[in-house]
């Protein structure tokens, strides 16, 4: 395995340590090394925003901790649910007496663990309400749909609402609206290597690609010939727009994320086509993000997320944010 | 080739188009599609900061255009020198009557082209002075040393000086000081694929790594067994500190950049060790940057750059900056 590692089984811990040493102005430890909190989390008497999930999606999730976004994150092992106690710690540190919004993804084990943690801290007088992201349209059944890169937009919106002083129910309402208005789809060109395994999870034949691939190195089983970048974008946007039709004059936020081993150059080529398609449809891109925002270890491929905006969501997207992975101040489009 | 592309020979143009569409608030075209300028470049009566170089180092170079950093960039084909006329255009747009600082890397063809362009615009009354980065310590002869990720720190410092109203000679002086105080070294774990070639430039055997590898997919010929992340950092820091000894109490900026296909998780593991080594030596890391800042297409590997800081360089590093790839506002360490 051509990786910079000391002990493959300890990469998550060492990576988190390096992350905290790199961003002492943004994040700090809690009593658990697997639970990080924003350095500005505690000094605000407002709703807290927390999340938890498996590692391996760098810069998600810990990269989105910071001013006006996530207050606390509980990190699990690679692609694994965080520890129950770590979720409780994340809720406790996010709470300032106004309650906590837990914004996370639609994965069975995560849901079971978050719900247990909510019960535990409830006995301590901490109210936690949650929104479960299911933005990935790869699966037709909405209940089975996974959370993917769209979670970032949910975190952005929820964090903005909390920073504006919204009460818990309103933070939950706008975060849920963000999820309801966000659709994502991923295409894989090569699978990922889980460090403790040391070899690719499975093979995507050269010259083929997988539509609707997930974020955990499992095959979508929907393989087709590798298309041009433009044709690939068209397939991806079709599946998004089939699920969420957009009318002329509507505004959107677009997030294009590499899955790991895809060049930024390629992602801009994908966005170039997305922009043109949206323009043809007279849909205005209010904000756009292109980069490695939500990866799947070293997988090759990319995801496209589109969030339909109303005035409230636009306001939320425009709130300044300052985190390790995602920040903007005045880049109004 | 498992890449998102339409026409491999047109990837640079399409990528630049997507980039400009993504960041209309930060960059805009000049009369050449290969020369981009900052949206805030022209409205300041101050020294201009320009650069030029080959493509394939995303987010370098165009990602560093913006407020208080680069005003204009002339982009060549992948790993190729920009066109002479494009460099002239970059100089013309960077100039507001106070002269232009051209901050670029030590590559023979680039130097020849930049010097020609300087002569051409001189006849138009535009004064351009230059600093040539040679931060890569892989080669022992300083005259032969290449510019690498350290160029980003040079651009940061030069752009800050210009934004503070320094005259041309002073911008050149501090940018040269940034270069003189910055040493970099790269380690490669796998070579890159030049899209028009479609296959890896050469093979780095699994289980081995290349110390002092360059940014253009050519072998450093210095191959050794793949070490642990910590042992690799120690080898890299040794070669940097052998060249630029640091005394107790000194302060530095550290930039860890992936070369493309290396996970952010790994880069934080490298930084984790760098931080500990610096702490053992009682050297303070004033600012740290860990991410894909200066890549070599889809190469596997990473570079470490260390800049020794004095009060002036610290002041320059702390000036707020706002670009697509690199921005900070108040993250004082």
mmCIF file of C-alpha atoms in Angstrom, chain A:
data_model
loop_
_atom_site.group_PDB
_atom_site.id
_atom_site.type_symbol
_atom_site.label_atom_id
_atom_site.label_comp_id
_atom_site.label_asym_id
_atom_site.label_seq_id
_atom_site.Cartn_x
_atom_site.Cartn_y
_atom_site.Cartn_z
ATOM 1 C CA UNK A 1 0.000 0.000 0.000
ATOM 2 C CA UNK A 2 1.617 3.248 -1.188
ATOM 3 C CA UNK A 3 0.480 5.365 1.752
ATOM 4 C CA UNK A 4 2.091 7.535 4.385
ATOM 5 C CA UNK A 5 1.247 5.580 7.516
ATOM 6 C CA UNK A 6 2.823 4.377 10.712
ATOM 7 C CA UNK A 7 0.265 1.826 11.868
ATOM 8 C CA UNK A 8 -2.659 1.331 9.454
ATOM 9 C CA UNK A 9 -4.898 0.525 12.397
ATOM 10 C CA UNK A 10 -4.066 3.853 14.050
ATOM 11 C CA UNK A 11 -4.326 6.237 11.085
ATOM 12 C CA UNK A 12 -7.521 7.894 12.269
ATOM 13 C CA UNK A 13 -6.101 8.801 15.681
ATOM 14 C CA UNK A 14 -2.832 10.102 14.240
ATOM 15 C CA UNK A 15 -4.626 12.057 11.543
ATOM 16 C CA UNK A 16 -6.933 13.717 14.081
ATOM 17 C CA UNK A 17 -3.890 14.636 16.203
ATOM 18 C CA UNK A 18 -2.219 16.262 13.217
ATOM 19 C CA UNK A 19 -5.445 18.061 12.335
ATOM 20 C CA UNK A 20 -5.808 19.556 15.814
ATOM 21 C CA UNK A 21 -2.144 20.630 15.775
ATOM 22 C CA UNK A 22 -2.714 22.314 12.398
ATOM 23 C CA UNK A 23 -5.861 24.228 13.383
ATOM 24 C CA UNK A 24 -5.507 25.210 17.066
ATOM 25 C CA UNK A 25 -7.391 28.417 16.258
ATOM 26 C CA UNK A 26 -10.420 26.478 14.972
ATOM 27 C CA UNK A 27 -10.728 23.161 16.847
ATOM 28 C CA UNK A 28 -9.901 21.728 20.207
ATOM 29 C CA UNK A 29 -10.249 18.375 21.956
ATOM 30 C CA UNK A 30 -12.923 17.406 24.382
ATOM 31 C CA UNK A 31 -12.264 14.739 27.041
ATOM 32 C CA UNK A 32 -12.362 12.293 24.099
ATOM 33 C CA UNK A 33 -9.736 12.403 21.362
ATOM 34 C CA UNK A 34 -12.493 11.289 18.979
ATOM 35 C CA UNK A 35 -14.709 14.275 19.762
ATOM 36 C CA UNK A 36 -13.555 17.685 18.571
ATOM 37 C CA UNK A 37 -15.266 20.987 19.218
ATOM 38 C CA UNK A 38 -15.061 24.459 17.787
ATOM 39 C CA UNK A 39 -12.901 26.879 19.747
ATOM 40 C CA UNK A 40 -15.869 29.243 19.532
ATOM 41 C CA UNK A 41 -18.478 26.628 20.414
ATOM 42 C CA UNK A 42 -18.884 27.257 24.106
ATOM 43 C CA UNK A 43 -18.977 31.025 24.314
ATOM 44 C CA UNK A 44 -22.307 31.417 22.544
ATOM 45 C CA UNK A 45 -25.655 31.047 24.233
ATOM 46 C CA UNK A 46 -27.359 29.552 21.202
ATOM 47 C CA UNK A 47 -28.454 26.236 19.708
ATOM 48 C CA UNK A 48 -25.556 23.842 19.254
ATOM 49 C CA UNK A 49 -24.915 21.976 16.009
ATOM 50 C CA UNK A 50 -23.384 18.516 16.285
ATOM 51 C CA UNK A 51 -22.768 15.560 14.044
ATOM 52 C CA UNK A 52 -21.068 12.208 14.042
ATOM 53 C CA UNK A 53 -19.989 9.671 11.491
ATOM 54 C CA UNK A 54 -17.279 7.403 10.226
ATOM 55 C CA UNK A 55 -13.833 8.645 9.220
ATOM 56 C CA UNK A 56 -12.398 8.378 5.707
ATOM 57 C CA UNK A 57 -14.344 11.244 4.162
ATOM 58 C CA UNK A 58 -11.727 13.978 4.674
ATOM 59 C CA UNK A 59 -12.155 16.849 5.080
ATOM 60 C CA UNK A 60 -15.573 15.669 6.325
ATOM 61 C CA UNK A 61 -16.572 15.672 9.094
ATOM 62 C CA UNK A 62 -14.036 17.413 11.342
ATOM 63 C CA UNK A 63 -13.019 19.896 8.639
ATOM 64 C CA UNK A 64 -16.432 21.566 8.954
ATOM 65 C CA UNK A 65 -16.098 22.380 12.626
ATOM 66 C CA UNK A 66 -15.863 26.100 13.176
ATOM 67 C CA UNK A 67 -17.513 29.479 13.256
ATOM 68 C CA UNK A 68 -21.140 29.317 12.047
ATOM 69 C CA UNK A 69 -20.989 25.669 11.011
ATOM 70 C CA UNK A 70 -20.439 22.580 13.204
ATOM 71 C CA UNK A 71 -19.805 22.985 16.921
ATOM 72 C CA UNK A 72 -18.866 19.382 17.681
ATOM 73 C CA UNK A 73 -18.089 16.186 15.774
ATOM 74 C CA UNK A 74 -17.827 12.598 17.025
ATOM 75 C CA UNK A 75 -15.547 10.637 14.703
ATOM 76 C CA UNK A 76 -15.713 6.881 14.291
ATOM 77 C CA UNK A 77 -13.174 4.522 12.777
ATOM 78 C CA UNK A 78 -12.938 4.428 8.983
ATOM 79 C CA UNK A 79 -16.498 4.032 7.642
ATOM 80 C CA UNK A 80 -17.695 3.059 11.149
ATOM 81 C CA UNK A 81 -20.283 4.526 13.520
ATOM 82 C CA UNK A 82 -18.815 6.653 16.346
ATOM 83 C CA UNK A 83 -18.838 5.280 19.881
ATOM 84 C CA UNK A 84 -22.071 5.891 21.810
ATOM 85 C CA UNK A 85 -20.233 7.731 24.581
ATOM 86 C CA UNK A 86 -18.473 9.936 22.031
ATOM 87 C CA UNK A 87 -21.820 11.009 20.586
ATOM 88 C CA UNK A 88 -22.998 11.857 24.103
ATOM 89 C CA UNK A 89 -19.836 13.926 24.630
ATOM 90 C CA UNK A 90 -20.445 15.715 21.331
ATOM 91 C CA UNK A 91 -23.991 16.593 22.434
ATOM 92 C CA UNK A 92 -22.872 17.767 25.876
ATOM 93 C CA UNK A 93 -20.219 20.092 24.452
ATOM 94 C CA UNK A 94 -22.544 21.446 21.771
ATOM 95 C CA UNK A 95 -25.239 22.320 24.306
ATOM 96 C CA UNK A 96 -25.336 25.779 25.844
ATOM 97 C CA UNK A 97 -28.802 25.364 27.316
ATOM 98 C CA UNK A 98 -30.652 26.017 24.069
ATOM 99 C CA UNK A 99 -30.628 22.451 22.812
ATOM 100 C CA UNK A 100 -28.638 20.691 20.108
ATOM 101 C CA UNK A 101 -29.343 19.970 16.451
ATOM 102 C CA UNK A 102 -27.693 16.691 15.395
ATOM 103 C CA UNK A 103 -27.349 16.776 11.612
ATOM 104 C CA UNK A 104 -26.128 13.466 10.201
ATOM 105 C CA UNK A 105 -26.464 10.863 7.484
ATOM 106 C CA UNK A 106 -28.940 8.079 6.792
ATOM 107 C CA UNK A 107 -27.004 4.982 7.900
ATOM 108 C CA UNK A 108 -28.731 2.359 10.030
ATOM 109 C CA UNK A 109 -26.000 1.966 12.624
ATOM 110 C CA UNK A 110 -25.493 5.727 12.934
ATOM 111 C CA UNK A 111 -29.208 6.255 13.461
ATOM 112 C CA UNK A 112 -29.436 3.577 16.165
ATOM 113 C CA UNK A 113 -26.418 5.042 17.976
ATOM 114 C CA UNK A 114 -27.548 8.687 17.700
ATOM 115 C CA UNK A 115 -31.009 7.793 19.020
ATOM 116 C CA UNK A 116 -29.482 5.993 22.031
ATOM 117 C CA UNK A 117 -27.217 8.970 22.706
ATOM 118 C CA UNK A 118 -30.187 11.359 22.508
ATOM 119 C CA UNK A 119 -31.987 9.317 25.199
ATOM 120 C CA UNK A 120 -28.936 9.283 27.458
ATOM 121 C CA UNK A 121 -28.293 13.043 27.396
ATOM 122 C CA UNK A 122 -32.038 13.728 27.686
ATOM 123 C CA UNK A 123 -31.806 12.354 31.229
ATOM 124 C CA UNK A 124 -29.144 15.017 31.821
ATOM 125 C CA UNK A 125 -31.572 17.715 30.658
ATOM 126 C CA UNK A 126 -30.043 18.172 27.204
ATOM 127 C CA UNK A 127 -32.580 18.337 24.386
ATOM 128 C CA UNK A 128 -31.259 16.993 21.068
ATOM 129 C CA UNK A 129 -33.300 16.966 17.883
ATOM 130 C CA UNK A 130 -31.979 15.569 14.624
ATOM 131 C CA UNK A 131 -32.144 15.769 10.859
ATOM 132 C CA UNK A 132 -31.090 12.752 8.789
ATOM 133 C CA UNK A 133 -29.612 13.554 5.370
ATOM 134 C CA UNK A 134 -30.694 11.315 2.496
ATOM 135 C CA UNK A 135 -29.555 13.421 -0.452
ATOM 136 C CA UNK A 136 -28.021 10.585 -2.519
ATOM 137 C CA UNK A 137 -30.555 9.794 -5.261
ATOM 138 C CA UNK A 138 -28.740 6.614 -6.351
ATOM 139 C CA UNK A 139 -31.341 4.522 -4.555
ATOM 140 C CA UNK A 140 -34.939 5.096 -5.587
ATOM 141 C CA UNK A 141 -36.491 4.468 -2.158
ATOM 142 C CA UNK A 142 -36.106 7.781 -0.221
ATOM 143 C CA UNK A 143 -36.069 5.903 3.108
ATOM 144 C CA UNK A 144 -33.020 3.929 2.002
ATOM 145 C CA UNK A 145 -31.190 6.899 0.500
ATOM 146 C CA UNK A 146 -27.793 7.653 1.985
ATOM 147 C CA UNK A 147 -26.429 10.949 3.142
ATOM 148 C CA UNK A 148 -23.506 12.099 1.022
ATOM 149 C CA UNK A 149 -21.848 15.390 0.112
ATOM 150 C CA UNK A 150 -25.187 17.119 0.573
ATOM 151 C CA UNK A 151 -24.569 16.819 4.306
ATOM 152 C CA UNK A 152 -22.091 19.672 3.954
ATOM 153 C CA UNK A 153 -24.825 21.975 2.685
ATOM 154 C CA UNK A 154 -27.080 20.822 5.540
ATOM 155 C CA UNK A 155 -24.307 21.614 8.042
ATOM 156 C CA UNK A 156 -23.779 24.995 6.406
ATOM 157 C CA UNK A 157 -27.467 25.893 6.613
ATOM 158 C CA UNK A 158 -27.995 24.506 10.128
ATOM 159 C CA UNK A 159 -24.867 26.196 11.450
ATOM 160 C CA UNK A 160 -25.896 29.491 9.891
ATOM 161 C CA UNK A 161 -29.387 29.314 11.436
ATOM 162 C CA UNK A 162 -27.923 28.604 14.874
ATOM 163 C CA UNK A 163 -25.473 31.489 14.501
ATOM 164 C CA UNK A 164 -28.384 33.804 13.654
ATOM 165 C CA UNK A 165 -30.078 32.887 16.943
ATOM 166 C CA UNK A 166 -32.784 30.602 15.582
ATOM 167 C CA UNK A 167 -34.410 28.394 18.225
ATOM 168 C CA UNK A 168 -33.923 24.623 18.102
ATOM 169 C CA UNK A 169 -37.141 23.906 16.214
ATOM 170 C CA UNK A 170 -36.291 26.487 13.562
ATOM 171 C CA UNK A 171 -32.719 25.218 13.170
ATOM 172 C CA UNK A 172 -34.179 21.737 12.643
ATOM 173 C CA UNK A 173 -36.758 23.128 10.212
ATOM 174 C CA UNK A 174 -34.238 24.883 7.938
ATOM 175 C CA UNK A 175 -31.746 21.988 8.120
ATOM 176 C CA UNK A 176 -34.563 19.632 7.094
ATOM 177 C CA UNK A 177 -35.465 22.009 4.279
ATOM 178 C CA UNK A 178 -31.826 21.993 3.170
ATOM 179 C CA UNK A 179 -31.924 18.185 2.992
ATOM 180 C CA UNK A 180 -35.292 18.121 1.233
ATOM 181 C CA UNK A 181 -33.953 20.563 -1.362
ATOM 182 C CA UNK A 182 -30.613 18.816 -1.901
ATOM 183 C CA UNK A 183 -29.993 15.925 -4.281
ATOM 184 C CA UNK A 184 -26.636 14.255 -4.918
ATOM 185 C CA UNK A 185 -25.228 11.549 -7.147
ATOM 186 C CA UNK A 186 -21.734 10.043 -7.312
ATOM 187 C CA UNK A 187 -19.815 8.364 -10.102
ATOM 188 C CA UNK A 188 -16.890 6.067 -9.317
ATOM 189 C CA UNK A 189 -13.920 5.403 -11.592
ATOM 190 C CA UNK A 190 -11.939 3.275 -9.130
ATOM 191 C CA UNK A 191 -12.652 1.855 -5.686
ATOM 192 C CA UNK A 192 -10.803 2.776 -2.494
ATOM 193 C CA UNK A 193 -8.249 1.050 -0.312
ATOM 194 C CA UNK A 194 -9.239 0.674 3.333
ATOM 195 C CA UNK A 195 -5.821 0.986 5.028
ATOM 196 C CA UNK A 196 -6.338 -2.002 7.310
ATOM 197 C CA UNK A 197 -7.221 -4.111 4.271
ATOM 198 C CA UNK A 198 -4.418 -2.728 2.122
ATOM 199 C CA UNK A 199 -5.932 -3.421 -1.283
ATOM 200 C CA UNK A 200 -8.871 -2.059 -3.301
ATOM 201 C CA UNK A 201 -12.276 -3.108 -2.020
ATOM 202 C CA UNK A 202 -13.290 -4.214 -5.487
ATOM 203 C CA UNK A 203 -12.370 -3.531 -9.077
ATOM 204 C CA UNK A 204 -13.920 -1.026 -11.440
ATOM 205 C CA UNK A 205 -12.620 -2.170 -14.825
ATOM 206 C CA UNK A 206 -10.567 0.417 -16.700
ATOM 207 C CA UNK A 207 -12.779 1.983 -19.342
ATOM 208 C CA UNK A 208 -15.889 1.649 -17.197
ATOM 209 C CA UNK A 209 -17.501 3.745 -14.492
ATOM 210 C CA UNK A 210 -20.062 3.151 -11.756
ATOM 211 C CA UNK A 211 -23.072 5.427 -11.520
ATOM 212 C CA UNK A 212 -24.560 6.011 -8.093
ATOM 213 C CA UNK A 213 -21.586 4.612 -6.243
ATOM 214 C CA UNK A 214 -21.653 4.972 -2.449
ATOM 215 C CA UNK A 215 -19.099 6.533 -0.115
ATOM 216 C CA UNK A 216 -17.912 3.346 1.539
ATOM 217 C CA UNK A 217 -16.101 1.431 -1.165
ATOM 218 C CA UNK A 218 -19.025 -0.766 -2.079
ATOM 219 C CA UNK A 219 -20.126 -1.309 -5.668
ATOM 220 C CA UNK A 220 -23.303 0.342 -6.936
ATOM 221 C CA UNK A 221 -23.576 -2.552 -9.411
ATOM 222 C CA UNK A 222 -24.581 0.019 -12.023
ATOM 223 C CA UNK A 223 -21.561 -0.144 -14.302
ATOM 224 C CA UNK A 224 -21.361 1.397 -17.733
ATOM 225 C CA UNK A 225 -18.751 2.468 -20.243
ATOM 226 C CA UNK A 226 -16.609 5.415 -19.212
ATOM 227 C CA UNK A 227 -18.160 8.485 -20.856
ATOM 228 C CA UNK A 228 -16.716 11.865 -21.656
ATOM 229 C CA UNK A 229 -16.787 14.350 -18.768
ATOM 230 C CA UNK A 230 -19.695 16.220 -20.343
ATOM 231 C CA UNK A 231 -21.728 13.060 -20.997
ATOM 232 C CA UNK A 232 -21.050 11.939 -17.416
ATOM 233 C CA UNK A 233 -22.301 15.247 -16.026
ATOM 234 C CA UNK A 234 -25.430 14.946 -18.174
ATOM 235 C CA UNK A 235 -26.159 11.484 -16.759
ATOM 236 C CA UNK A 236 -25.594 12.747 -13.211
ATOM 237 C CA UNK A 237 -27.692 15.899 -13.606
ATOM 238 C CA UNK A 238 -30.479 13.924 -15.277
ATOM 239 C CA UNK A 239 -30.805 11.662 -12.239
ATOM 240 C CA UNK A 240 -30.769 14.692 -9.920
ATOM 241 C CA UNK A 241 -33.270 16.707 -11.938
ATOM 242 C CA UNK A 242 -35.542 13.711 -12.487
ATOM 243 C CA UNK A 243 -35.823 13.614 -8.714
ATOM 244 C CA UNK A 244 -35.974 17.368 -8.173
ATOM 245 C CA UNK A 245 -37.231 19.230 -11.245
ATOM 246 C CA UNK A 246 -36.020 22.811 -11.473
ATOM 247 C CA UNK A 247 -37.906 25.568 -13.226
ATOM 248 C CA UNK A 248 -36.557 28.498 -15.196
ATOM 249 C CA UNK A 249 -35.405 31.311 -12.947
ATOM 250 C CA UNK A 250 -34.812 29.111 -9.898
ATOM 251 C CA UNK A 251 -31.561 29.455 -7.978
ATOM 252 C CA UNK A 252 -29.303 26.689 -6.710
ATOM 253 C CA UNK A 253 -26.105 25.995 -4.834
ATOM 254 C CA UNK A 254 -23.866 23.438 -6.553
ATOM 255 C CA UNK A 255 -21.239 21.333 -4.810
ATOM 256 C CA UNK A 256 -18.853 19.198 -6.879
ATOM 257 C CA UNK A 257 -16.664 16.985 -4.723
ATOM 258 C CA UNK A 258 -13.880 14.652 -5.687
ATOM 259 C CA UNK A 259 -13.996 11.245 -3.995
ATOM 260 C CA UNK A 260 -10.241 11.270 -3.350
ATOM 261 C CA UNK A 261 -8.001 10.413 -6.274
ATOM 262 C CA UNK A 262 -9.595 12.641 -8.861
ATOM 263 C CA UNK A 263 -7.730 15.756 -9.948
ATOM 264 C CA UNK A 264 -9.070 19.227 -9.226
ATOM 265 C CA UNK A 265 -8.533 19.862 -12.937
ATOM 266 C CA UNK A 266 -11.133 17.187 -13.714
ATOM 267 C CA UNK A 267 -13.599 18.588 -11.174
ATOM 268 C CA UNK A 268 -13.450 22.001 -12.830
ATOM 269 C CA UNK A 269 -14.090 20.326 -16.192
ATOM 270 C CA UNK A 270 -17.208 18.727 -14.667
ATOM 271 C CA UNK A 271 -18.308 22.078 -13.241
ATOM 272 C CA UNK A 272 -17.741 23.734 -16.604
ATOM 273 C CA UNK A 273 -20.452 21.478 -18.051
ATOM 274 C CA UNK A 274 -22.763 21.802 -15.026
ATOM 275 C CA UNK A 275 -22.638 25.580 -15.363
ATOM 276 C CA UNK A 276 -23.476 25.451 -19.062
ATOM 277 C CA UNK A 277 -26.384 23.035 -18.522
ATOM 278 C CA UNK A 278 -27.805 25.230 -15.760
ATOM 279 C CA UNK A 279 -27.446 28.289 -17.955
ATOM 280 C CA UNK A 280 -29.260 26.555 -20.815
ATOM 281 C CA UNK A 281 -32.088 25.867 -18.357
ATOM 282 C CA UNK A 282 -32.003 29.475 -17.080
ATOM 283 C CA UNK A 283 -31.189 28.234 -13.569
ATOM 284 C CA UNK A 284 -28.918 30.580 -11.619
ATOM 285 C CA UNK A 285 -26.025 29.143 -9.615
ATOM 286 C CA UNK A 286 -26.008 31.357 -6.521
ATOM 287 C CA UNK A 287 -23.022 29.596 -4.976
ATOM 288 C CA UNK A 288 -20.666 26.943 -6.282
ATOM 289 C CA UNK A 289 -18.088 24.784 -4.547
ATOM 290 C CA UNK A 290 -15.605 22.595 -6.435
ATOM 291 C CA UNK A 291 -12.964 20.557 -4.622
ATOM 292 C CA UNK A 292 -12.396 17.580 -2.364
ATOM 293 C CA UNK A 293 -15.170 18.324 0.125
ATOM 294 C CA UNK A 294 -16.460 14.840 0.927
ATOM 295 C CA UNK A 295 -14.205 11.999 -0.129
ATOM 296 C CA UNK A 296 -14.220 8.238 0.155
ATOM 297 C CA UNK A 297 -10.604 7.538 1.118
ATOM 298 C CA UNK A 298 -8.634 7.341 -2.149
ATOM 299 C CA UNK A 299 -11.541 6.480 -4.405
ATOM 300 C CA UNK A 300 -11.529 7.845 -7.941
ATOM 301 C CA UNK A 301 -14.661 9.659 -8.910
ATOM 302 C CA UNK A 302 -16.810 12.637 -8.071
ATOM 303 C CA UNK A 303 -20.154 13.635 -6.640
ATOM 304 C CA UNK A 304 -22.473 16.409 -7.709
ATOM 305 C CA UNK A 305 -24.882 17.948 -5.202
ATOM 306 C CA UNK A 306 -27.529 20.500 -6.131
ATOM 307 C CA UNK A 307 -29.507 22.444 -3.527
ATOM 308 C CA UNK A 308 -32.628 24.322 -4.634
ATOM 309 C CA UNK A 309 -32.637 27.684 -2.886
ATOM 310 C CA UNK A 310 -35.425 29.852 -1.543
ATOM 311 C CA UNK A 311 -34.797 33.222 0.122
ATOM 312 C CA UNK A 312 -34.242 31.660 3.531
ATOM 313 C CA UNK A 313 -31.744 29.061 2.262
ATOM 314 C CA UNK A 314 -29.950 31.764 0.271
ATOM 315 C CA UNK A 315 -29.626 33.840 3.420
ATOM 316 C CA UNK A 316 -28.204 30.820 5.253
ATOM 317 C CA UNK A 317 -25.726 30.001 2.479
ATOM 318 C CA UNK A 318 -24.508 33.613 2.520
ATOM 319 C CA UNK A 319 -23.702 33.678 6.240
ATOM 320 C CA UNK A 320 -19.906 33.848 6.613
ATOM 321 C CA UNK A 321 -18.330 30.605 7.721
ATOM 322 C CA UNK A 322 -14.873 29.803 8.943
ATOM 323 C CA UNK A 323 -13.690 26.201 9.181
ATOM 324 C CA UNK A 324 -10.609 24.244 8.111
ATOM 325 C CA UNK A 325 -12.208 22.962 4.912
ATOM 326 C CA UNK A 326 -14.804 25.497 3.951
ATOM 327 C CA UNK A 327 -14.879 29.220 4.420
ATOM 328 C CA UNK A 328 -16.095 32.296 2.692
ATOM 329 C CA UNK A 329 -16.602 35.837 3.767
ATOM 330 C CA UNK A 330 -17.725 38.070 0.957
ATOM 331 C CA UNK A 331 -17.687 35.893 -2.140
ATOM 332 C CA UNK A 332 -21.262 36.719 -3.042
ATOM 333 C CA UNK A 333 -21.958 35.572 -6.552
#
